[in-house]
Coordinates of N, CA and C in Angstrom, one line a residue:
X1 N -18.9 42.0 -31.3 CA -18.5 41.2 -32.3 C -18.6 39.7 -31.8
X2 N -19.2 38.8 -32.8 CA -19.4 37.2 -32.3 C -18.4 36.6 -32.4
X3 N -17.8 36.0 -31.1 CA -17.3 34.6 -31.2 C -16.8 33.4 -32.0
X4 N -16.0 32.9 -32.1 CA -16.1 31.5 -32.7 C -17.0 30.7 -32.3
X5 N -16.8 30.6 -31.5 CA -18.1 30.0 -30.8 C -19.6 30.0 -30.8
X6 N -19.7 31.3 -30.9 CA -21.7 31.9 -31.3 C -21.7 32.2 -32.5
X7 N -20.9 32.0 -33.6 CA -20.8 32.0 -34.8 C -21.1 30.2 -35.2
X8 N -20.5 29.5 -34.4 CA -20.4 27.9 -34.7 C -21.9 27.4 -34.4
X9 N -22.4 28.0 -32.7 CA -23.9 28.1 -32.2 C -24.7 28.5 -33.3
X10 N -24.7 29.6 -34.0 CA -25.3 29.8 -34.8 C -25.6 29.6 -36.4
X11 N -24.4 29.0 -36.6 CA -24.7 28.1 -37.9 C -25.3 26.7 -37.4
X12 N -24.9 26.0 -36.3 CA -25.6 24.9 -36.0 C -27.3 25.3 -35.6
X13 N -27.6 26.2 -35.3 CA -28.9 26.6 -35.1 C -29.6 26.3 -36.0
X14 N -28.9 27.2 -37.1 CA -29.7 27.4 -38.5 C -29.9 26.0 -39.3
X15 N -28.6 25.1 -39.2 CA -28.8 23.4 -39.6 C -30.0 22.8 -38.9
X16 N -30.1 22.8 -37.7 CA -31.0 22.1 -37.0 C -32.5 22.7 -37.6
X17 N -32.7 24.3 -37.3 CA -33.9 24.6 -38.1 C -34.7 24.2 -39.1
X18 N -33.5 23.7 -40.1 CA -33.8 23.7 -41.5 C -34.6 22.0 -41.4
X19 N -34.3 21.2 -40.1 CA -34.4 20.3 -40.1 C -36.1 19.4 -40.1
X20 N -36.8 20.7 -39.6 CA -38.0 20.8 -39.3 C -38.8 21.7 -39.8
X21 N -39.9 21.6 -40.1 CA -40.9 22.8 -40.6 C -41.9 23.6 -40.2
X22 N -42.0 23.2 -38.8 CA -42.6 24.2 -38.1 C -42.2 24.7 -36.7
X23 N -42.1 25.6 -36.3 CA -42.0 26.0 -34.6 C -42.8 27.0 -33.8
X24 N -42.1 27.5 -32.9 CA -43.2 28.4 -32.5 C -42.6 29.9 -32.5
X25 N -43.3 31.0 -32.5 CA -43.3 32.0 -32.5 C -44.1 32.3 -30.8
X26 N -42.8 33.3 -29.8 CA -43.2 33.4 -28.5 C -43.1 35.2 -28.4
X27 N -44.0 35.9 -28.0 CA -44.2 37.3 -28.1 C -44.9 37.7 -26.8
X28 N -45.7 38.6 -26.7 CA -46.8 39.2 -25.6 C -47.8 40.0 -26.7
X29 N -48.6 39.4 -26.4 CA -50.2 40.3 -26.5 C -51.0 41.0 -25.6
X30 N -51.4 42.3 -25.4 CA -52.2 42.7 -24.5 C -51.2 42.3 -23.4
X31 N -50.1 42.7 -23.2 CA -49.7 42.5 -22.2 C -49.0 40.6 -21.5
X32 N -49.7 40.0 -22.1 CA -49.7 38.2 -21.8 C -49.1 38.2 -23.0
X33 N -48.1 36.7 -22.3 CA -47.0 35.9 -23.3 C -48.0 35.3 -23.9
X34 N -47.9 34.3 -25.7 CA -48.3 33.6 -25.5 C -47.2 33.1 -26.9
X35 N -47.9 31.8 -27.2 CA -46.7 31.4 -28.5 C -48.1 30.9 -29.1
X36 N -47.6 30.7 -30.6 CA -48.4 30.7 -32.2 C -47.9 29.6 -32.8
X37 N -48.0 28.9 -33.4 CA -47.0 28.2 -34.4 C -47.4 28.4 -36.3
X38 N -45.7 28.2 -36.5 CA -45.4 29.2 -37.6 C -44.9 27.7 -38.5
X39 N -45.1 28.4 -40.1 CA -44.5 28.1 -40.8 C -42.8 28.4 -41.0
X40 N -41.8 27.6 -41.5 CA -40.6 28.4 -41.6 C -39.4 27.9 -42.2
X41 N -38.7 29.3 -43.0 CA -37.9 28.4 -44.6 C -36.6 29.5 -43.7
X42 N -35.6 29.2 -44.0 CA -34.1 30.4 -43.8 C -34.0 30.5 -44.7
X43 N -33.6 31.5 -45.3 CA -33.5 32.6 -46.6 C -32.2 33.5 -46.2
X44 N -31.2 33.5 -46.7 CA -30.2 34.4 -46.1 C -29.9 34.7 -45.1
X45 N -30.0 33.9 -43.9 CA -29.5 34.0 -42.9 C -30.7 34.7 -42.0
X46 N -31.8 34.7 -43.1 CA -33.0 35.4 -42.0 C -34.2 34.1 -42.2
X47 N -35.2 34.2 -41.3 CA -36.4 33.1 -41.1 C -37.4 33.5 -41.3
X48 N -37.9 33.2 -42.2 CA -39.2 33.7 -43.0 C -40.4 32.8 -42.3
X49 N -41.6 33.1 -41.7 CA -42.8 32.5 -40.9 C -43.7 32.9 -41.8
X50 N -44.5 31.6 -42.0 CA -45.8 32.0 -42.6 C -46.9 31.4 -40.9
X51 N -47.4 32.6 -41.1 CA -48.9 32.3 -40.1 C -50.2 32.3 -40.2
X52 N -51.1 31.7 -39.7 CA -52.2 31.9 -40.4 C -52.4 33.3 -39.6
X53 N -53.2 33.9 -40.8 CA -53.7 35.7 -40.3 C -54.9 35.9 -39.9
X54 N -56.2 35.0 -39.7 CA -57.0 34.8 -39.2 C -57.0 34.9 -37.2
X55 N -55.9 34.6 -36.7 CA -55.8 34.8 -35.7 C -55.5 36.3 -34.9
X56 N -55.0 37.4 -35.9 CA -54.1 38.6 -35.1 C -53.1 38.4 -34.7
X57 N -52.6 37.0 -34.4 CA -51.1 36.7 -33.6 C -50.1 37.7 -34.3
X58 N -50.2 37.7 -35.9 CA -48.9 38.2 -36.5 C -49.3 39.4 -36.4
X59 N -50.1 40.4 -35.8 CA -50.2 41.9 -35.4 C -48.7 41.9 -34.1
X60 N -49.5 41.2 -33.0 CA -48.2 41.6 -32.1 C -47.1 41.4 -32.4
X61 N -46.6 40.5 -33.2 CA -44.9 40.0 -33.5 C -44.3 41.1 -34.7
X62 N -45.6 42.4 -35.1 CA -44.8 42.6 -36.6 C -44.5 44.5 -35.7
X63 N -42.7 44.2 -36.0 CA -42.5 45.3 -35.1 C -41.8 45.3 -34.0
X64 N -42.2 44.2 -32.9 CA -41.5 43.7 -31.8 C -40.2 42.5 -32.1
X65 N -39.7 42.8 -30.6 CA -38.6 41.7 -30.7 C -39.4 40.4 -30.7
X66 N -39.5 39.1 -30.9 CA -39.7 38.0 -30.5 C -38.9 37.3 -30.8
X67 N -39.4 35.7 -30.2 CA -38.4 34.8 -29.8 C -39.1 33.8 -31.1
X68 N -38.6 32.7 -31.9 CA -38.9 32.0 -32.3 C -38.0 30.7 -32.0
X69 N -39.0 29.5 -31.9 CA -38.0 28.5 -31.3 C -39.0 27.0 -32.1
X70 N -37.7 25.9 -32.3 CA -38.4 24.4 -33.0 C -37.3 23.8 -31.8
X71 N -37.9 22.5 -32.8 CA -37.4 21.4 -31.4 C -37.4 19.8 -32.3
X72 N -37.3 19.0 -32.2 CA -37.1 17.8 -32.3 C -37.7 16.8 -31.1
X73 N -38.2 17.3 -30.2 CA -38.1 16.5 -28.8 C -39.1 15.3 -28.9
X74 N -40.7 16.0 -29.9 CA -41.7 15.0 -30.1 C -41.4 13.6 -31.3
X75 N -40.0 14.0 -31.6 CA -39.7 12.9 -32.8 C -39.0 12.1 -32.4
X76 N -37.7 12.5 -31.9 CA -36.3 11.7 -31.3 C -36.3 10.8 -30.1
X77 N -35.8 9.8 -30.1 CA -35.6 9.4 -28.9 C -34.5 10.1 -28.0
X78 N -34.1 9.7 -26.8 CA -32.7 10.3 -26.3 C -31.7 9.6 -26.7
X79 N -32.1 8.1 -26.8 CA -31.1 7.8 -27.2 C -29.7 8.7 -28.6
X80 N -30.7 9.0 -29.7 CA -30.3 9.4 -30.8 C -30.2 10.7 -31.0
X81 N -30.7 11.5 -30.4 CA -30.5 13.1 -29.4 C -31.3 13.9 -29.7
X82 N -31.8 14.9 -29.1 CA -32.6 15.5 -28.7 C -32.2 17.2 -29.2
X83 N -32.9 17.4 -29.5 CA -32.4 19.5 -29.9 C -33.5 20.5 -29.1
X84 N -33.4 21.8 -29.2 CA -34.2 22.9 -28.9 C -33.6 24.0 -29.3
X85 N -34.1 24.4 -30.5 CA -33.0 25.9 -30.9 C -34.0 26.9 -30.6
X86 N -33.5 28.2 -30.8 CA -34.2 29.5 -30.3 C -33.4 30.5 -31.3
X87 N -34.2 31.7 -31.6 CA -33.6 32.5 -32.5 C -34.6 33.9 -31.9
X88 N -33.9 34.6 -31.8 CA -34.3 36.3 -30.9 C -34.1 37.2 -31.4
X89 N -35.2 38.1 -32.3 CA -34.9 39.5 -33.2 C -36.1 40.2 -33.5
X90 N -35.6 41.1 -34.2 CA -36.8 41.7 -34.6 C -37.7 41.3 -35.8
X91 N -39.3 41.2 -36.0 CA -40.2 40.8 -36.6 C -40.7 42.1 -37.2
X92 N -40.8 41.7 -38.8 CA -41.5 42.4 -39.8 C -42.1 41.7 -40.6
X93 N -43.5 42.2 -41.6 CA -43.7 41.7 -42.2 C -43.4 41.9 -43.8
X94 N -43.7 40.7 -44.3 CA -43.2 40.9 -46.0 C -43.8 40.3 -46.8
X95 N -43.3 40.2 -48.0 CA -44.3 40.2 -49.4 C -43.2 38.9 -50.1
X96 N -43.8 37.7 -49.4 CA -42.5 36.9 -50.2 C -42.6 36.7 -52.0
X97 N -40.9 36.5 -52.4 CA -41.1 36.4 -53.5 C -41.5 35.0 -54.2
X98 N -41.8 34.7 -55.0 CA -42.3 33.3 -55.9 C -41.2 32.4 -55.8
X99 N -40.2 32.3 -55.2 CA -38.7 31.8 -55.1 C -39.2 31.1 -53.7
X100 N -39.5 32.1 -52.6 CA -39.4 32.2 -51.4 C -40.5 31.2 -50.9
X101 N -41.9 31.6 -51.7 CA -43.0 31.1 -51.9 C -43.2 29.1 -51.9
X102 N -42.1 29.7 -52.9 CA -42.1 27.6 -53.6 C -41.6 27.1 -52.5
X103 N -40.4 27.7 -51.3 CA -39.9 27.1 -50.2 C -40.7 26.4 -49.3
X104 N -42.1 27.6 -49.2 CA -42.6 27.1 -48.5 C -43.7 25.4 -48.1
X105 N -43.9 25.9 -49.4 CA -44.3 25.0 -49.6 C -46.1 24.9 -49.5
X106 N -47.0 23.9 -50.1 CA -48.7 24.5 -49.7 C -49.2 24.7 -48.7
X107 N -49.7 25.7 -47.9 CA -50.2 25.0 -46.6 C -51.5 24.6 -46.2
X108 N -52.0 24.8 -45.5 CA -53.3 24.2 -45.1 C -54.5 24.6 -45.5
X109 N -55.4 23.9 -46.1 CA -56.6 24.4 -46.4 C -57.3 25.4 -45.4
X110 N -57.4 24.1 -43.8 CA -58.1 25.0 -43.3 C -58.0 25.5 -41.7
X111 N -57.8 26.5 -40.7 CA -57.2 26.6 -39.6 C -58.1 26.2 -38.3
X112 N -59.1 25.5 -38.0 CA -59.9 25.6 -36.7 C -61.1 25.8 -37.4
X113 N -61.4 24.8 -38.5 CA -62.4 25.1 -39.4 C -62.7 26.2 -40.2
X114 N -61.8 27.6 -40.5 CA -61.2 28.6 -41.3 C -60.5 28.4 -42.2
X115 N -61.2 29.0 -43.1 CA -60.3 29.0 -44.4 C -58.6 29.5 -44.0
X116 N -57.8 29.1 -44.1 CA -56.4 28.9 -44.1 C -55.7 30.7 -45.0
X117 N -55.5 31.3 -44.6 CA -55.4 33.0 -44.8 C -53.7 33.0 -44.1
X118 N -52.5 33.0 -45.4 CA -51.7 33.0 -44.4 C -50.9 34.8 -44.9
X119 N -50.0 35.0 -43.5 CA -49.0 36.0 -43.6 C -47.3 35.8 -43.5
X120 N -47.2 36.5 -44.2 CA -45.6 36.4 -43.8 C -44.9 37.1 -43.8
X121 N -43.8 36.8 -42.1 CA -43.1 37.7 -41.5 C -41.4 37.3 -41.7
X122 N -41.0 38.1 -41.4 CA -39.1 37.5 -41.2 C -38.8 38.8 -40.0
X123 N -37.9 37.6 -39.5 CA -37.2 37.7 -38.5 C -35.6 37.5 -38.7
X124 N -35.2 38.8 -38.0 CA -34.0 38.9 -38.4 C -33.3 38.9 -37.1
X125 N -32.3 37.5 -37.2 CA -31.8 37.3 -35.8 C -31.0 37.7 -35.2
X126 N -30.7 38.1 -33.7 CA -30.1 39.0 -33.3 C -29.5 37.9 -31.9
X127 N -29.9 36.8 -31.5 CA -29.3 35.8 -30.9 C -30.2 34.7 -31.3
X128 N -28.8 33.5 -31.4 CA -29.4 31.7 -31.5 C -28.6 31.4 -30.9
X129 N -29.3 30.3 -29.8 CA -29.3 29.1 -28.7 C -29.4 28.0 -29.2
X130 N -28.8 27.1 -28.8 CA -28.9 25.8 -29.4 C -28.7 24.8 -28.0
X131 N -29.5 23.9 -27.3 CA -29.5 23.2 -27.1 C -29.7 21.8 -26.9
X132 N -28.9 20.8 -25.9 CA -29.1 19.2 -27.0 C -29.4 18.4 -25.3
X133 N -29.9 17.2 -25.7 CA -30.6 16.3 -24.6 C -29.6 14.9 -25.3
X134 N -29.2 14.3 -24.5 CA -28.3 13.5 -24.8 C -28.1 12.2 -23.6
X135 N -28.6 10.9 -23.9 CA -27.4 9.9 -22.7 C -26.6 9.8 -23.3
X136 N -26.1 9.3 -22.0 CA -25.0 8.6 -22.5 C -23.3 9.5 -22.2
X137 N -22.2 9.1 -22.6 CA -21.2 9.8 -22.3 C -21.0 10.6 -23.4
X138 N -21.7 10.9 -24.5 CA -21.5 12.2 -25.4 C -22.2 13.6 -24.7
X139 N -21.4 14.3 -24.5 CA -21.5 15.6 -24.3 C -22.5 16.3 -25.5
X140 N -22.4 16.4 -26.9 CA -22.5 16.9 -28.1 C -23.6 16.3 -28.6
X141 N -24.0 16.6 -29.2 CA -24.2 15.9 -30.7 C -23.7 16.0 -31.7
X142 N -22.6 14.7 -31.6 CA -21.6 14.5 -33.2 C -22.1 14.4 -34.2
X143 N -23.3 13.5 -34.6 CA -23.4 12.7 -35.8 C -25.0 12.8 -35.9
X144 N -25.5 13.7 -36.0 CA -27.1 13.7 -36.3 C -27.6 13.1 -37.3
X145 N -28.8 12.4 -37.4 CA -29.2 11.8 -38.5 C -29.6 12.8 -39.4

């Protein structure tokens, strides 16, 4: 049973997520780690990835546990704080609905000079991490922009 505390971690996870539109998707193929980067909307408490499908990446993740993780680090300064969330569960794929769809939003015409072919998976989380980079004498992050 979760905590106050990994219940608080993981509502702040999900805020921070929402905060950004893309992250990465971290799994093993053939044995080797590697990470992908994913589209991604929260939908009920679960995280919906669009990937492009031209690659096979979303073969290994549909089925296995993976790790999905965003960040803020290339935007923020430290001054104004810094994030890295992570979300850990099991990967399937799905058939989003026209609701789900509009979330996403358009994506790319085209991937590494490929037509742009995407999939989409949800992940249903089974642990979120939330950590913060910070000067200064705040411990936290109070007041995010």
């Amino acid at each position: 049973m979760p905590t106050d505390d990994q219940e608080q971690d993981e509502r702040l996870a999900f805020e921070l997520l929402g905060r950004t539109d893309y992250g990465r998707v971290a799994t093993s193929m053939r044995a080797l780690p590697f990470l992908a980067a994913a589209r991604h909307v929260v939908v009920d408490g679960r995280i919906l990835l669009r990937m492009h499908k031209g690659y096979g990446y979303h073969e290994a993740c549909i089925g296995s546990v993976i790790a999905y993780g965003a960040d803020n680090l290339g935007a923020e300064t430290a001054r104004t704080g810094q994030w890295t969330v992570q979300f850990v569960g099991l990967c399937e794929v799905i058939e989003p609905t026209n609701d789900e769809l509009e979330l996403f939003g358009p994506g790319p015409h085209y991937v590494d000079g490929e037509l742009y072919d995407p999939v989409y998976l949800r992940l249903e989380p089974q642990l979120a991490t939330v950590h913060t980079l910070r000067r200064g004498r705040d411990r936290q992050l109070q007041h995010l922009p």
